[in-house]
mmCIF file of C-alpha atoms in Angstrom:
data_model
loop_
_atom_site.group_PDB
_atom_site.id
_atom_site.type_symbol
_atom_site.label_atom_id
_atom_site.label_comp_id
_atom_site.label_asym_id
_atom_site.label_seq_id
_atom_site.Cartn_x
_atom_site.Cartn_y
_atom_site.Cartn_z
ATOM 1 C CA MET A 7 -82.796 -4.131 144.333
ATOM 2 C CA SER A 8 -84.249 -6.094 141.433
ATOM 3 C CA ASP A 9 -87.772 -7.377 140.954
ATOM 4 C CA GLU A 10 -88.748 -10.586 142.662
ATOM 5 C CA THR A 11 -90.049 -12.545 139.688
ATOM 6 C CA ARG A 12 -88.815 -16.119 139.586
ATOM 7 C CA PRO A 13 -85.888 -16.418 137.154
ATOM 8 C CA ARG A 14 -86.578 -18.385 134.045
ATOM 9 C CA ARG A 15 -84.932 -21.785 133.709
ATOM 10 C CA ARG A 16 -81.420 -21.433 132.344
ATOM 11 C CA GLN A 17 -80.973 -22.770 128.836
ATOM 12 C CA PRO A 18 -77.872 -24.654 127.602
ATOM 13 C CA ARG A 19 -75.065 -22.379 126.458
ATOM 14 C CA LEU A 20 -74.549 -22.160 122.717
ATOM 15 C CA GLY A 21 -70.821 -21.383 122.984
ATOM 16 C CA ALA A 22 -69.135 -18.240 121.762
ATOM 17 C CA LEU A 23 -71.262 -15.505 120.243
ATOM 18 C CA ALA A 24 -70.524 -14.315 116.732
ATOM 19 C CA ALA A 25 -68.547 -11.088 116.696
ATOM 20 C CA ALA A 26 -71.147 -9.233 114.696
ATOM 21 C CA LEU A 27 -74.326 -10.630 116.206
ATOM 22 C CA THR A 28 -77.189 -8.261 116.946
ATOM 23 C CA ALA A 29 -79.224 -9.587 119.830
ATOM 24 C CA THR A 30 -82.214 -8.312 121.757
ATOM 25 C CA PHE A 31 -82.898 -9.609 125.244
ATOM 26 C CA ALA A 32 -85.579 -8.783 127.784
ATOM 27 C CA LEU A 33 -84.308 -6.659 130.654
ATOM 28 C CA LEU A 34 -85.497 -8.644 133.671
ATOM 29 C CA CYS A 35 -83.312 -7.158 136.389
ATOM 30 C CA CYS A 36 -85.676 -4.487 137.471
ATOM 31 C CA THR A 37 -89.038 -4.901 135.721
ATOM 32 C CA GLY A 38 -89.722 -3.257 132.434
ATOM 33 C CA GLY A 39 -87.827 -2.195 129.373
ATOM 34 C CA ALA A 40 -85.902 -4.100 126.731
ATOM 35 C CA GLY A 41 -82.488 -3.456 125.270
ATOM 36 C CA ALA A 42 -80.591 -4.296 122.109
ATOM 37 C CA PHE A 43 -76.846 -4.245 121.658
ATOM 38 C CA PHE A 44 -74.211 -5.065 119.112
ATOM 39 C CA LEU A 45 -71.311 -7.306 120.089
ATOM 40 C CA THR A 46 -67.989 -6.291 118.558
ATOM 41 C CA GLU A 47 -64.391 -7.015 119.431
ATOM 42 C CA LEU A 48 -65.215 -7.170 123.148
ATOM 43 C CA GLY A 49 -67.237 -10.346 122.698
ATOM 44 C CA GLY A 50 -64.361 -12.801 122.923
ATOM 45 C CA ASP A 51 -64.665 -16.558 123.062
ATOM 46 C CA ALA A 52 -66.499 -17.893 126.088
ATOM 47 C CA GLY A 53 -65.592 -21.428 125.065
ATOM 48 C CA ASP A 54 -62.039 -20.883 126.316
ATOM 49 C CA ARG A 55 -62.940 -20.243 129.946
ATOM 50 C CA MET A 56 -60.997 -22.102 132.615
ATOM 51 C CA SER A 57 -62.172 -22.663 136.142
ATOM 52 C CA ALA A 58 -62.604 -19.376 137.997
ATOM 53 C CA SER A 59 -61.907 -20.957 141.404
ATOM 54 C CA LEU A 60 -58.101 -20.979 141.193
ATOM 55 C CA ASP A 61 -56.354 -19.874 144.377
ATOM 56 C CA CYS A 62 -54.183 -16.784 144.518
ATOM 57 C CA THR A 63 -51.012 -18.075 146.173
ATOM 58 C CA GLU A 64 -48.675 -15.045 146.089
ATOM 59 C CA ASP A 65 -46.118 -17.569 144.798
ATOM 60 C CA PHE A 66 -46.177 -16.924 141.083
ATOM 61 C CA ARG A 67 -43.443 -19.277 139.912
ATOM 62 C CA VAL A 68 -44.030 -20.735 136.457
ATOM 63 C CA ASP A 69 -42.990 -24.287 135.582
ATOM 64 C CA ILE A 70 -42.317 -24.222 131.849
ATOM 65 C CA GLN A 71 -41.449 -27.927 131.762
ATOM 66 C CA GLY A 72 -44.299 -29.121 133.983
ATOM 67 C CA SER A 73 -47.766 -30.326 133.060
ATOM 68 C CA MET A 74 -50.091 -27.742 131.560
ATOM 69 C CA PRO A 75 -53.744 -27.122 132.502
ATOM 70 C CA ARG A 76 -56.436 -28.294 130.109
ATOM 71 C CA MET A 77 -58.322 -25.827 127.957
ATOM 72 C CA SER A 78 -60.924 -26.227 125.246
ATOM 73 C CA GLN A 79 -59.177 -24.294 122.478
ATOM 74 C CA TYR A 80 -55.537 -24.091 123.571
ATOM 75 C CA GLY A 81 -53.421 -27.198 123.881
ATOM 76 C CA GLU A 82 -50.229 -28.036 125.726
ATOM 77 C CA VAL A 83 -47.955 -26.422 123.101
ATOM 78 C CA GLU A 84 -49.814 -23.111 123.200
ATOM 79 C CA LEU A 85 -50.015 -22.965 126.997
ATOM 80 C CA ARG A 86 -46.332 -23.796 127.313
ATOM 81 C CA ASN A 87 -45.626 -20.809 125.072
ATOM 82 C CA ALA A 88 -47.801 -18.685 127.371
ATOM 83 C CA ALA A 89 -45.721 -19.949 130.296
ATOM 84 C CA ARG A 90 -42.555 -18.829 128.492
ATOM 85 C CA ILE A 91 -44.037 -15.371 127.971
ATOM 86 C CA ILE A 92 -44.960 -15.081 131.657
ATOM 87 C CA LYS A 93 -41.558 -16.356 132.779
ATOM 88 C CA VAL A 94 -39.760 -13.696 130.764
ATOM 89 C CA GLY A 95 -42.003 -11.021 132.276
ATOM 90 C CA GLN A 96 -41.118 -12.266 135.737
ATOM 91 C CA GLU A 97 -37.394 -12.232 134.966
ATOM 92 C CA MET A 98 -37.706 -8.642 133.737
ATOM 93 C CA LYS A 99 -39.727 -7.704 136.852
ATOM 94 C CA VAL A 100 -42.685 -6.587 134.745
ATOM 95 C CA PRO A 101 -45.863 -6.535 136.909
ATOM 96 C CA PRO A 102 -48.511 -9.230 136.290
ATOM 97 C CA ARG A 103 -50.669 -6.790 134.329
ATOM 98 C CA GLY A 104 -47.934 -6.896 131.692
ATOM 99 C CA TRP A 105 -48.093 -10.699 131.563
ATOM 100 C CA VAL A 106 -51.812 -10.539 130.842
ATOM 101 C CA ILE A 107 -51.265 -7.975 128.078
ATOM 102 C CA ALA A 108 -48.428 -9.995 126.541
ATOM 103 C CA VAL A 109 -50.348 -13.284 126.568
ATOM 104 C CA ALA A 110 -53.454 -11.616 125.084
ATOM 105 C CA THR A 111 -51.304 -10.066 122.355
ATOM 106 C CA ALA A 112 -49.760 -13.403 121.403
ATOM 107 C CA MET A 113 -53.240 -14.965 121.412
ATOM 108 C CA GLN A 114 -54.318 -12.454 118.781
ATOM 109 C CA GLU A 115 -51.141 -12.493 116.711
ATOM 110 C CA SER A 116 -50.441 -16.235 116.550
ATOM 111 C CA ARG A 117 -52.918 -18.103 118.761
ATOM 112 C CA LEU A 118 -49.885 -18.727 120.998
ATOM 113 C CA ARG A 119 -48.008 -20.647 118.301
ATOM 114 C CA ASN A 120 -44.447 -19.983 117.149
ATOM 115 C CA LEU A 121 -45.186 -19.371 113.479
ATOM 116 C CA ALA A 122 -42.806 -19.520 110.539
ATOM 117 C CA ASN A 123 -43.575 -17.669 107.289
ATOM 118 C CA PRO A 124 -43.192 -19.052 103.740
ATOM 119 C CA THR A 125 -42.021 -15.636 102.526
ATOM 120 C CA VAL A 126 -39.172 -15.784 105.067
ATOM 121 C CA GLY A 127 -37.370 -18.906 103.891
ATOM 122 C CA GLU A 128 -35.026 -19.182 106.850
ATOM 123 C CA SER A 129 -37.953 -19.439 109.259
ATOM 124 C CA GLU A 130 -39.180 -22.706 107.746
ATOM 125 C CA ASN A 131 -35.922 -24.390 108.708
ATOM 126 C CA LEU A 132 -36.218 -23.322 112.348
ATOM 127 C CA PRO A 133 -38.375 -25.056 114.988
ATOM 128 C CA ASN A 134 -41.929 -23.850 114.423
ATOM 129 C CA GLU A 135 -45.560 -24.693 115.142
ATOM 130 C CA GLY A 136 -47.173 -23.715 111.883
ATOM 131 C CA MET A 137 -47.152 -21.097 109.165
ATOM 132 C CA GLY A 138 -48.254 -17.493 109.145
ATOM 133 C CA ALA A 139 -48.517 -15.247 106.098
ATOM 134 C CA ASP A 140 -48.337 -11.623 107.263
ATOM 135 C CA HIS A 141 -45.612 -9.758 105.342
ATOM 136 C CA ASP A 142 -42.275 -10.812 106.875
ATOM 137 C CA SER A 143 -43.715 -11.423 110.359
ATOM 138 C CA VAL A 144 -42.720 -14.514 112.328
ATOM 139 C CA GLY A 145 -42.950 -15.949 115.840
ATOM 140 C CA LEU A 146 -45.377 -15.688 118.742
ATOM 141 C CA PHE A 147 -45.847 -11.938 118.386
ATOM 142 C CA GLN A 148 -45.578 -11.827 114.574
ATOM 143 C CA GLN A 149 -42.646 -9.440 114.780
ATOM 144 C CA ARG A 150 -41.194 -8.012 111.564
ATOM 145 C CA ALA A 151 -37.564 -7.700 110.491
ATOM 146 C CA SER A 152 -36.876 -4.521 112.487
ATOM 147 C CA TRP A 153 -37.408 -6.489 115.723
ATOM 148 C CA GLY A 154 -34.401 -8.765 115.196
ATOM 149 C CA SER A 155 -33.014 -11.571 113.106
ATOM 150 C CA VAL A 156 -35.267 -14.408 111.964
ATOM 151 C CA ALA A 157 -33.691 -16.789 114.468
ATOM 152 C CA GLN A 158 -34.189 -14.281 117.285
ATOM 153 C CA ARG A 159 -37.834 -13.571 116.438
ATOM 154 C CA MET A 160 -38.497 -17.309 116.210
ATOM 155 C CA THR A 161 -37.203 -17.755 119.777
ATOM 156 C CA PRO A 162 -40.184 -17.305 122.153
ATOM 157 C CA GLU A 163 -38.088 -15.864 124.991
ATOM 158 C CA TYR A 164 -36.458 -13.269 122.739
ATOM 159 C CA ALA A 165 -39.790 -12.292 121.185
ATOM 160 C CA ALA A 166 -41.406 -11.884 124.618
ATOM 161 C CA ARG A 167 -38.484 -9.817 125.893
ATOM 162 C CA LYS A 168 -38.717 -7.425 122.935
ATOM 163 C CA PHE A 169 -42.454 -7.045 123.516
ATOM 164 C CA TYR A 170 -41.973 -6.205 127.203
ATOM 165 C CA GLU A 171 -39.121 -3.795 126.470
ATOM 166 C CA LYS A 172 -41.449 -1.722 124.299
ATOM 167 C CA LEU A 173 -44.462 -2.096 126.586
ATOM 168 C CA VAL A 174 -42.788 -0.680 129.698
ATOM 169 C CA LYS A 175 -41.733 2.397 127.729
ATOM 170 C CA VAL A 176 -45.384 3.260 127.032
ATOM 171 C CA SER A 177 -46.374 5.982 129.494
ATOM 172 C CA GLY A 178 -49.205 4.842 131.773
ATOM 173 C CA TRP A 179 -49.466 1.372 130.219
ATOM 174 C CA GLU A 180 -50.473 -0.303 133.490
ATOM 175 C CA ARG A 181 -53.795 1.557 133.666
ATOM 176 C CA MET A 182 -54.530 1.593 129.953
ATOM 177 C CA PRO A 183 -57.213 -0.612 128.438
ATOM 178 C CA LEU A 184 -55.419 -3.754 127.294
ATOM 179 C CA THR A 185 -56.083 -3.128 123.628
ATOM 180 C CA ARG A 186 -54.494 0.340 123.764
ATOM 181 C CA ALA A 187 -51.403 -0.921 125.551
ATOM 182 C CA ALA A 188 -50.971 -3.813 123.121
ATOM 183 C CA GLN A 189 -51.542 -1.584 120.113
ATOM 184 C CA ALA A 190 -48.951 0.914 121.350
ATOM 185 C CA VAL A 191 -46.388 -1.882 121.042
ATOM 186 C CA GLN A 192 -47.631 -3.784 117.997
ATOM 187 C CA ILE A 193 -48.957 -0.939 115.782
ATOM 188 C CA SER A 194 -51.426 -3.409 114.278
ATOM 189 C CA ALA A 195 -53.752 -2.865 111.336
ATOM 190 C CA PHE A 196 -56.514 -4.108 113.673
ATOM 191 C CA PRO A 197 -56.030 -2.013 116.825
ATOM 192 C CA ASP A 198 -59.196 -3.184 118.589
ATOM 193 C CA ALA A 199 -58.569 -6.904 118.099
ATOM 194 C CA TYR A 200 -56.683 -7.506 121.339
ATOM 195 C CA ALA A 201 -59.515 -6.634 123.734
ATOM 196 C CA LYS A 202 -61.472 -9.830 123.174
ATOM 197 C CA HIS A 203 -58.625 -11.936 124.581
ATOM 198 C CA GLU A 204 -58.297 -10.176 127.957
ATOM 199 C CA GLU A 205 -60.658 -12.472 129.845
ATOM 200 C CA VAL A 206 -59.004 -15.731 128.757
ATOM 201 C CA ALA A 207 -55.495 -14.283 128.998
ATOM 202 C CA SER A 208 -56.188 -13.448 132.655
ATOM 203 C CA GLN A 209 -57.371 -16.989 133.266
ATOM 204 C CA ILE A 210 -54.241 -18.399 131.627
ATOM 205 C CA VAL A 211 -52.016 -16.201 133.803
ATOM 206 C CA ASN A 212 -53.935 -17.294 136.888
ATOM 207 C CA ALA A 213 -53.622 -20.969 135.962
ATOM 208 C CA LEU A 214 -49.915 -20.834 135.135
ATOM 209 C CA ALA A 215 -48.726 -18.332 137.726
ATOM 210 C CA GLY A 216 -50.603 -18.985 140.961
ATOM 211 C CA GLY A 217 -53.473 -16.544 140.491
ATOM 212 C CA ALA A 218 -51.221 -13.617 139.586
ATOM 213 C CA ALA A 219 -53.928 -11.876 137.546
ATOM 214 C CA ARG A 220 -55.827 -11.425 140.818
ATOM 215 C CA THR A 221 -53.156 -9.170 142.291
ATOM 216 C CA VAL A 222 -52.702 -5.451 142.724
ATOM 217 C CA LEU A 223 -49.586 -3.549 143.774
ATOM 218 C CA VAL A 224 -49.792 -2.627 147.474
ATOM 219 C CA GLY A 225 -46.795 -1.157 149.286
ATOM 220 C CA GLY A 226 -44.452 -2.172 146.501
ATOM 221 C CA LYS A 227 -45.596 -5.804 146.590
ATOM 222 C CA GLN A 228 -48.174 -7.719 144.584
ATOM 223 C CA ALA A 229 -51.072 -8.607 146.896
ATOM 224 C CA CYS A 230 -53.934 -10.984 146.150
ATOM 225 C CA ASP A 231 -57.575 -9.924 146.024
ATOM 226 C CA ARG A 232 -57.086 -6.301 147.043
ATOM 227 C CA ALA A 233 -58.691 -4.372 144.165
ATOM 228 C CA ALA A 234 -61.600 -3.284 146.325
ATOM 229 C CA GLY A 235 -61.035 0.452 146.678
ATOM 230 C CA GLY A 236 -60.570 1.680 143.134
ATOM 231 C CA GLU A 237 -57.302 -0.158 142.504
ATOM 232 C CA ILE A 238 -57.208 -2.194 139.276
ATOM 233 C CA ALA A 239 -56.151 -5.848 139.500
ATOM 234 C CA ALA A 240 -53.838 -7.363 136.891
ATOM 235 C CA SER A 241 -56.968 -8.986 135.438
ATOM 236 C CA GLY A 242 -58.258 -5.500 134.620
ATOM 237 C CA TRP A 243 -61.081 -5.571 137.231
ATOM 238 C CA THR A 244 -61.960 -3.468 140.258
ATOM 239 C CA ALA A 245 -64.833 -3.416 142.766
ATOM 240 C CA PRO A 246 -67.488 -0.846 141.754
ATOM 241 C CA ILE A 247 -67.804 0.661 145.254
ATOM 242 C CA PRO A 248 -66.124 -0.092 148.604
ATOM 243 C CA GLY A 249 -69.324 -0.877 150.521
ATOM 244 C CA GLY A 250 -70.283 -4.226 152.022
ATOM 245 C CA VAL A 251 -72.649 -6.742 150.439
ATOM 246 C CA GLY A 252 -76.086 -6.963 152.026
ATOM 247 C CA SER A 253 -78.789 -8.844 150.133
ATOM 248 C CA GLY A 254 -77.231 -11.685 148.145
ATOM 249 C CA PHE A 255 -77.732 -13.373 144.808
ATOM 250 C CA ARG A 256 -80.947 -15.416 144.422
ATOM 251 C CA THR A 257 -81.447 -16.162 148.086
ATOM 252 C CA ALA A 258 -84.244 -18.416 149.345
ATOM 253 C CA SER A 259 -86.317 -15.384 150.271
ATOM 254 C CA ARG A 260 -85.529 -13.533 147.004
ATOM 255 C CA PRO A 261 -85.083 -16.086 144.185
ATOM 256 C CA GLY A 262 -85.511 -13.365 141.577
ATOM 257 C CA HIS A 263 -82.663 -11.225 142.908
ATOM 258 C CA ASN A 264 -80.226 -11.525 140.017
ATOM 259 C CA GLY A 265 -77.399 -9.591 141.635
ATOM 260 C CA VAL A 266 -76.208 -8.322 145.013
ATOM 261 C CA ASP A 267 -76.950 -5.131 146.956
ATOM 262 C CA ILE A 268 -73.912 -3.196 148.176
ATOM 263 C CA ALA A 269 -74.656 -0.714 150.929
ATOM 264 C CA ALA A 270 -73.234 2.792 150.571
ATOM 265 C CA PRO A 271 -74.214 6.395 151.357
ATOM 266 C CA LYS A 272 -76.063 8.359 148.715
ATOM 267 C CA GLY A 273 -73.609 10.064 146.363
ATOM 268 C CA THR A 274 -70.874 7.416 146.683
ATOM 269 C CA LEU A 275 -69.015 7.240 143.367
ATOM 270 C CA ILE A 276 -69.705 4.140 141.275
ATOM 271 C CA ARG A 277 -66.767 2.917 139.181
ATOM 272 C CA VAL A 278 -67.089 0.614 136.203
ATOM 273 C CA ALA A 279 -65.671 -2.776 137.148
ATOM 274 C CA ALA A 280 -63.657 -3.305 133.941
ATOM 275 C CA THR A 281 -62.984 -1.646 130.606
ATOM 276 C CA GLY A 282 -65.892 -1.995 128.218
ATOM 277 C CA ARG A 283 -68.546 -0.336 126.117
ATOM 278 C CA VAL A 284 -71.790 1.115 127.483
ATOM 279 C CA LEU A 285 -74.819 -0.798 126.218
ATOM 280 C CA VAL A 286 -77.563 0.903 128.251
ATOM 281 C CA SER A 287 -77.670 4.170 130.189
ATOM 282 C CA ARG A 288 -81.153 5.327 131.092
ATOM 283 C CA CYS A 289 -84.075 5.423 133.487
ATOM 284 C CA ASP A 290 -85.825 2.075 133.850
ATOM 285 C CA PRO A 291 -89.648 2.296 133.911
ATOM 286 C CA ASP A 292 -91.343 1.278 137.147
ATOM 287 C CA ASN A 293 -94.197 -1.220 137.432
ATOM 288 C CA ARG A 294 -96.658 1.372 136.119
ATOM 289 C CA GLY A 295 -94.454 2.316 133.174
ATOM 290 C CA ARG A 296 -93.441 5.666 134.667
ATOM 291 C CA LEU A 297 -89.976 7.163 134.103
ATOM 292 C CA SER A 298 -89.733 8.541 137.636
ATOM 293 C CA CYS A 299 -86.058 8.026 138.434
ATOM 294 C CA ASP A 300 -85.313 11.536 139.713
ATOM 295 C CA ALA A 301 -86.934 10.748 143.068
ATOM 296 C CA ASP A 302 -86.188 8.104 145.666
ATOM 297 C CA GLY A 303 -88.053 4.871 145.100
ATOM 298 C CA TRP A 304 -89.653 2.373 147.458
ATOM 299 C CA PRO A 305 -90.078 -1.415 147.758
ATOM 300 C CA ASP A 306 -92.339 -2.903 145.083
ATOM 301 C CA LYS A 307 -92.136 0.225 142.935
ATOM 302 C CA GLY A 308 -90.299 -1.805 140.292
ATOM 303 C CA GLY A 309 -87.450 -0.895 138.012
ATOM 304 C CA CYS A 310 -83.703 -0.383 138.344
ATOM 305 C CA GLY A 311 -84.071 3.379 138.491
ATOM 306 C CA TRP A 312 -81.184 5.101 136.766
ATOM 307 C CA PHE A 313 -78.935 2.286 135.572
ATOM 308 C CA VAL A 314 -76.047 1.330 133.286
ATOM 309 C CA ASP A 315 -75.103 -1.901 131.495
ATOM 310 C CA VAL A 316 -71.524 -2.349 130.219
ATOM 311 C CA LEU A 317 -70.188 -5.020 127.850
ATOM 312 C CA HIS A 318 -66.703 -6.342 128.661
ATOM 313 C CA ALA A 319 -64.208 -8.718 127.059
ATOM 314 C CA GLY A 320 -65.348 -12.315 126.875
ATOM 315 C CA GLY A 321 -69.032 -11.412 126.496
ATOM 316 C CA LEU A 322 -69.339 -10.410 130.158
ATOM 317 C CA ILE A 323 -71.833 -7.705 131.131
ATOM 318 C CA THR A 324 -72.051 -5.736 134.374
ATOM 319 C CA ARG A 325 -75.133 -3.821 135.557
ATOM 320 C CA TYR A 326 -75.316 -0.892 138.007
ATOM 321 C CA CYS A 327 -78.769 0.084 139.347
ATOM 322 C CA HIS A 328 -80.468 2.709 141.537
ATOM 323 C CA MET A 329 -78.223 5.682 140.735
ATOM 324 C CA VAL A 330 -79.166 8.980 142.311
ATOM 325 C CA SER A 331 -79.273 10.845 138.994
ATOM 326 C CA LYS A 332 -78.707 10.404 135.278
ATOM 327 C CA PRO A 333 -75.535 8.347 134.656
ATOM 328 C CA ARG A 334 -72.362 10.123 133.608
ATOM 329 C CA VAL A 335 -71.933 7.895 130.546
ATOM 330 C CA SER A 336 -73.861 7.371 127.328
ATOM 331 C CA VAL A 337 -74.648 4.413 125.072
ATOM 332 C CA GLY A 338 -71.745 3.415 122.838
ATOM 333 C CA GLN A 339 -69.133 5.117 125.007
ATOM 334 C CA THR A 340 -65.966 3.193 125.866
ATOM 335 C CA VAL A 341 -65.192 3.331 129.580
ATOM 336 C CA GLN A 342 -61.980 2.359 131.329
ATOM 337 C CA ALA A 343 -61.768 0.166 134.421
ATOM 338 C CA GLY A 344 -62.287 2.354 137.499
ATOM 339 C CA GLU A 345 -63.912 5.210 135.573
ATOM 340 C CA VAL A 346 -66.778 6.882 137.456
ATOM 341 C CA ILE A 347 -70.105 6.205 135.736
ATOM 342 C CA GLY A 348 -72.535 7.559 138.352
ATOM 343 C CA GLU A 349 -73.367 7.913 142.047
ATOM 344 C CA VAL A 350 -75.182 5.670 144.503
ATOM 345 C CA GLY A 351 -78.827 6.541 145.040
ATOM 346 C CA SER A 352 -82.188 4.955 145.785
ATOM 347 C CA SER A 353 -84.136 5.334 142.530
ATOM 348 C CA GLY A 354 -86.468 2.596 141.328
ATOM 349 C CA ASN A 355 -87.332 -0.510 143.340
ATOM 350 C CA SER A 356 -85.336 0.441 146.433
ATOM 351 C CA SER A 357 -85.723 0.787 150.173
ATOM 352 C CA GLY A 358 -82.636 2.955 150.687
ATOM 353 C CA PRO A 359 -79.328 4.036 149.134
ATOM 354 C CA HIS A 360 -77.297 1.159 147.709
ATOM 355 C CA LEU A 361 -75.843 -0.190 144.490
ATOM 356 C CA HIS A 362 -77.533 -3.200 142.945
ATOM 357 C CA PHE A 363 -74.719 -4.911 140.999
ATOM 358 C CA GLU A 364 -75.108 -7.733 138.503
ATOM 359 C CA VAL A 365 -72.762 -9.816 136.334
ATOM 360 C CA HIS A 366 -73.985 -11.630 133.223
ATOM 361 C CA GLU A 367 -72.109 -14.027 130.947
ATOM 362 C CA ASP A 368 -72.322 -15.012 127.263
ATOM 363 C CA GLY A 369 -73.537 -11.529 126.334
ATOM 364 C CA ASP A 370 -76.927 -12.367 127.847
ATOM 365 C CA ARG A 371 -78.523 -9.437 129.680
ATOM 366 C CA SER A 372 -81.562 -11.460 130.761
ATOM 367 C CA SER A 373 -81.907 -13.449 133.969
ATOM 368 C CA ARG A 374 -80.622 -16.518 132.117
ATOM 369 C CA GLY A 375 -77.208 -14.909 131.842
ATOM 370 C CA ALA A 376 -76.949 -13.708 135.454
ATOM 371 C CA ILE A 377 -74.277 -15.259 137.688
ATOM 372 C CA ASP A 378 -73.380 -14.662 141.335
ATOM 373 C CA PRO A 379 -71.157 -11.546 141.426
ATOM 374 C CA VAL A 380 -69.465 -12.517 144.724
ATOM 375 C CA PRO A 381 -67.359 -15.501 143.562
ATOM 376 C CA PHE A 382 -66.957 -13.917 140.134
ATOM 377 C CA MET A 383 -65.427 -10.702 141.462
ATOM 378 C CA ARG A 384 -63.239 -12.616 143.901
ATOM 379 C CA SER A 385 -61.881 -14.669 141.005
ATOM 380 C CA ARG A 386 -60.884 -11.399 139.308
ATOM 381 C CA GLY A 387 -59.013 -10.177 142.365
ATOM 382 C CA ALA A 388 -61.634 -7.529 143.128
ATOM 383 C CA PRO A 389 -63.731 -9.017 145.947
ATOM 384 C CA LEU A 390 -66.828 -7.182 147.035
ATOM 385 C CA LYS A 391 -66.163 -5.859 150.517
ATOM 386 C CA GLY A 392 -67.917 -7.766 153.252
ATOM 387 C CA ALA A 393 -68.695 -10.713 150.987
ATOM 388 C CA ALA A 394 -68.014 -14.125 152.454
#
């Protein structure tokens, strides 16, 4: 339960944040405190975001020849290459999580362009969409000579197939953070570089394949919007707890409520909604500046109690308030989607046990960055239980 101060007027977005930007924002969720954090490879490029309202159809056919959706930084050629990658994954019966990983990998390696290489003379005479310059690497995935002939590596379908063949041999790849799964295949000199593309890669898969990134495997079949009980959707997201939403986001009676309250018994495990890095893990001071989080709170006490903020790919931040005791994670720690970070409690500004859950965009932890978690989580295939 956050404080009830009126949210400040939202300012125009400034686009993607620089990858090495140090920023300090006021922590307005629950009265008191300020936090600083350092955006690294998880920041991503918010300018690439597509509409988050795409339906999940359970019909994931990809039309490689059809019209492509519009995107700010990827054109028709690049998105058609993404469609080829997804189509190959479907033909090989690789689950949608693999499509997201493959598309994100090609985004990092080639920006979804089939690149030739001036040091590989044969490649310049083959159909290509630009030039790369990494050793003898060519194609969408910048594969080197050991992956196949030049002509093979310059064929998007072949390159995608070779990527998937190696991916599915990685033990536990489906539950790995995207960057670890991609790195296990690519063995890149920049192993953390893939993470920042996960958010947009999921949106591309949704746009090209009927919302497939919103699915989770249930009973041997991919089901839409079912990652509500600890399961991880192909997008890499899960609901933090299985309880139902009570108080909503910025309602008429609570315009300063920058998240939603999810009812649950004290001690219910709280799971991080997506892979990320812990920015804040501490007791939030109450209205009188006291660090009194080890006892149940009350209305108008102020503060989030014990709480955690996590930075995810694409500059997204999630917040988890009112934990019963000190969080299980520490600042700077990398956490995987579904990992337990604490337990439901009633510390801080609270009238009873529940999780106050927030989502912020553009790396902005203040009220300006807060968005409604209900449609956001639904768009990731991890709807909050009981939310309309």
